[in-house]
Amino acid sequence: MIRLAVRAPADEAEAVLAELLELAPSGVEQVDGDGFVEYALYGAPGELPSLPEGEAQIAGHRVVVRGEPVPDDWS
């Protein structure tokens, strides 16, 4: 399983979330930080949207994308 994290500036987070929900209609995990919101999608390789690692554009807003494996014992 992979955790695909998309971090957006807090003031642009709603627009980014709307676009992510088009890509992942089952929903995302939200983590609020100081000045940013991070949305995480979970899935097997090939099930997640294809987004480039690092800086990217979603809904016309600059975001940072990071993918990482989830440990087998995660629940």
Short mmCIF file of C-alpha atoms in Angstrom, two decimals:
data_model
loop_
_atom_site.label_atom_id
_atom_site.label_comp_id
_atom_site.label_asym_id
_atom_site.label_seq_id
_atom_site.Cartn_x
_atom_site.Cartn_y
_atom_site.Cartn_z
CA MET A 1 0.00 0.00 0.00
CA ILE A 2 1.12 3.53 -0.77
CA ARG A 3 0.28 6.82 0.93
CA LEU A 4 0.14 9.61 -1.63
CA ALA A 5 0.29 12.97 0.15
CA VAL A 6 -0.64 16.27 -1.48
CA ARG A 7 0.26 19.39 0.52
CA ALA A 8 -1.40 22.70 -0.36
CA PRO A 9 -1.31 26.20 1.13
CA ALA A 10 -4.20 26.55 3.60
CA ASP A 11 -5.86 29.34 1.62
CA GLU A 12 -5.96 27.17 -1.54
CA ALA A 13 -6.85 23.87 0.13
CA GLU A 14 -10.58 23.81 -0.72
CA ALA A 15 -9.97 24.10 -4.46
CA VAL A 16 -7.30 21.39 -4.30
CA LEU A 17 -9.61 19.13 -2.28
CA ALA A 18 -12.41 19.52 -4.83
CA GLU A 19 -10.07 18.37 -7.60
CA LEU A 20 -8.69 15.48 -5.52
CA LEU A 21 -12.20 14.23 -4.79
CA GLU A 22 -12.74 13.98 -8.55
CA LEU A 23 -9.67 11.71 -8.69
CA ALA A 24 -10.45 9.82 -5.47
CA PRO A 25 -14.22 9.78 -4.90
CA SER A 26 -13.86 7.47 -1.88
CA GLY A 27 -12.30 10.36 0.03
CA VAL A 28 -8.99 11.49 1.45
CA GLU A 29 -7.38 11.88 4.86
CA GLN A 30 -6.86 15.51 5.92
CA VAL A 31 -4.04 16.74 8.15
CA ASP A 32 -4.03 20.45 9.02
CA GLY A 33 -0.67 22.12 9.60
CA ASP A 34 0.66 25.60 10.20
CA GLY A 35 -0.26 27.37 6.96
CA PHE A 36 -0.90 24.20 4.97
CA VAL A 37 -3.31 21.31 4.56
CA GLU A 38 -2.10 17.86 3.56
CA TYR A 39 -4.46 15.42 1.88
CA ALA A 40 -3.54 11.74 1.76
CA LEU A 41 -4.84 9.02 -0.52
CA TYR A 42 -4.13 5.35 0.14
CA GLY A 43 -4.03 2.52 -2.36
CA ALA A 44 -2.03 -0.13 -4.12
CA PRO A 45 0.37 0.82 -6.91
CA GLY A 46 -1.67 1.50 -10.04
CA GLU A 47 -4.83 2.38 -8.08
CA LEU A 48 -3.80 5.91 -7.14
CA PRO A 49 -3.88 8.94 -9.44
CA SER A 50 -0.69 9.54 -11.37
CA LEU A 51 0.82 12.70 -9.89
CA PRO A 52 4.47 13.72 -10.18
CA GLU A 53 6.59 13.72 -7.00
CA GLY A 54 7.67 17.16 -5.82
CA GLU A 55 6.04 20.37 -6.96
CA ALA A 56 2.95 20.01 -9.13
CA GLN A 57 -0.20 21.90 -10.12
CA ILE A 58 -3.68 20.81 -9.07
CA ALA A 59 -6.69 22.95 -9.99
CA GLY A 60 -4.25 25.71 -10.94
CA HIS A 61 -2.64 25.76 -7.49
CA ARG A 62 0.92 24.80 -6.62
CA VAL A 63 1.15 21.75 -4.36
CA VAL A 64 3.84 19.38 -3.14
CA VAL A 65 3.29 15.67 -3.81
CA ARG A 66 5.00 12.85 -1.92
CA GLY A 67 4.43 9.12 -2.12
CA GLU A 68 5.67 6.60 0.42
CA PRO A 69 5.05 2.94 1.18
CA VAL A 70 2.84 2.15 4.15
CA PRO A 71 4.25 -0.48 6.55
CA ASP A 72 2.54 -3.88 6.33
CA ASP A 73 1.50 -3.67 10.01
CA TRP A 74 -0.21 -0.28 9.55
CA SER A 75 -3.88 -0.14 10.44
#
